PDB file of C-alpha atoms in Angstrom:
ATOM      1  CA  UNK A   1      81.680 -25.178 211.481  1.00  0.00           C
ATOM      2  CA  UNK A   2      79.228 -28.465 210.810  1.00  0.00           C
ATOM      3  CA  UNK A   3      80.199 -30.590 207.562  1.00  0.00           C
ATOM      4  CA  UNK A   4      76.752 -30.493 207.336  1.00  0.00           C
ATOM      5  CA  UNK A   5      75.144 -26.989 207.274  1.00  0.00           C
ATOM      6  CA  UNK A   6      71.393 -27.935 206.706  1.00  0.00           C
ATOM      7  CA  UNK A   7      71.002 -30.604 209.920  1.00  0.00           C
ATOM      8  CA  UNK A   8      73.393 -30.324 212.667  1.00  0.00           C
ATOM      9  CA  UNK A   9      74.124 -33.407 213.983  1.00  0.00           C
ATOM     10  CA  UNK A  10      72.068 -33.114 217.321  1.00  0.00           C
ATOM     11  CA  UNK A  11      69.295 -33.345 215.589  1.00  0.00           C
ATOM     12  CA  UNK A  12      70.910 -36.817 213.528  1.00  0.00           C
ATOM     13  CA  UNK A  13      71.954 -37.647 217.354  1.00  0.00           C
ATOM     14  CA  UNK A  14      68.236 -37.368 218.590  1.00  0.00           C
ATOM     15  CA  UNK A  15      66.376 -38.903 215.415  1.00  0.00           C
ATOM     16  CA  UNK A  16      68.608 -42.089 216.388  1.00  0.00           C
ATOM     17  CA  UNK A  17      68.073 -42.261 219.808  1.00  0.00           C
ATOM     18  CA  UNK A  18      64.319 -41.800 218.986  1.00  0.00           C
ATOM     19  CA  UNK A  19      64.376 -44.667 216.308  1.00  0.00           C
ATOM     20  CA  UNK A  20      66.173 -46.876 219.057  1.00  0.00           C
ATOM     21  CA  UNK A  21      63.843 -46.571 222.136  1.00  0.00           C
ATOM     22  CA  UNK A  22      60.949 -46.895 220.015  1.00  0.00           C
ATOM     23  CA  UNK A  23      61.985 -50.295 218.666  1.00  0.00           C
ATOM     24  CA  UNK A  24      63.095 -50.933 221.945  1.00  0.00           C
ATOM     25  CA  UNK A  25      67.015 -52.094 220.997  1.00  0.00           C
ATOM     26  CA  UNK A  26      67.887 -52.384 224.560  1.00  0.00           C
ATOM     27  CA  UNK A  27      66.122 -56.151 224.597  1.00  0.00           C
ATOM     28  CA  UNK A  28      68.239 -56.952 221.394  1.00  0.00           C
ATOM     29  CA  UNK A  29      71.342 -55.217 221.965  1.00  0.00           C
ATOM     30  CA  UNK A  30      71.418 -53.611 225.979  1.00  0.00           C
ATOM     31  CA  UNK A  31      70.700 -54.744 229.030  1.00  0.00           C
ATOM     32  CA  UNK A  32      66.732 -54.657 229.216  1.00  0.00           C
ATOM     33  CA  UNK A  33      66.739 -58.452 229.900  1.00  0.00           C
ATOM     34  CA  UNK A  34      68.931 -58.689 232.526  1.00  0.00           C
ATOM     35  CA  UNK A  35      67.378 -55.793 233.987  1.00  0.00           C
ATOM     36  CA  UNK A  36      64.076 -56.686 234.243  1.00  0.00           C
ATOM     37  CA  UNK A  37      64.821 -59.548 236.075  1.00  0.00           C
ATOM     38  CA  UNK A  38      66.421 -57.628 238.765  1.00  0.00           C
ATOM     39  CA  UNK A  39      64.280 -58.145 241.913  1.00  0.00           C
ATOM     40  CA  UNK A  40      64.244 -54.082 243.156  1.00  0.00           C
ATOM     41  CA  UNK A  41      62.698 -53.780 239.344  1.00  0.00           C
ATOM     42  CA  UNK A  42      59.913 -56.529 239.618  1.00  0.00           C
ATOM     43  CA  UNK A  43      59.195 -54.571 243.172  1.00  0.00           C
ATOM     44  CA  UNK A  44      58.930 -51.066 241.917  1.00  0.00           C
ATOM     45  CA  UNK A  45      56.938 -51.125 238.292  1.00  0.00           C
ATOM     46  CA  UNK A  46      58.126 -47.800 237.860  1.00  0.00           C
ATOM     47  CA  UNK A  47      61.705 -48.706 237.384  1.00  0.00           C
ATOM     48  CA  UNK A  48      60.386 -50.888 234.241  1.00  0.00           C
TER      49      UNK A  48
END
């Protein structure tokens, strides 16, 4: 049984994971900077 019976906490789980690639956190706190400089990533936009 959840401690929380009205939201289970996939849906907490996926509400922060939303909130973080919106604001995109990876340039702040992952590795977005050092990835974009990766030369297979300036070669294939898709990667970006």
């Amino acid at each position: 049984m959840s401690s929380n019976p009205i939201i289970d906490y996939h849906v907490v789980h996926a509400l922060v994971l939303s909130v973080l690639a919106v604001t995109a956190a990876g340039t702040t706190w992952g590795v977005a900077r050092w990835w974009a400089i990766l030369p297979i990533v300036k070669a294939n936009s898709r990667l970006r």
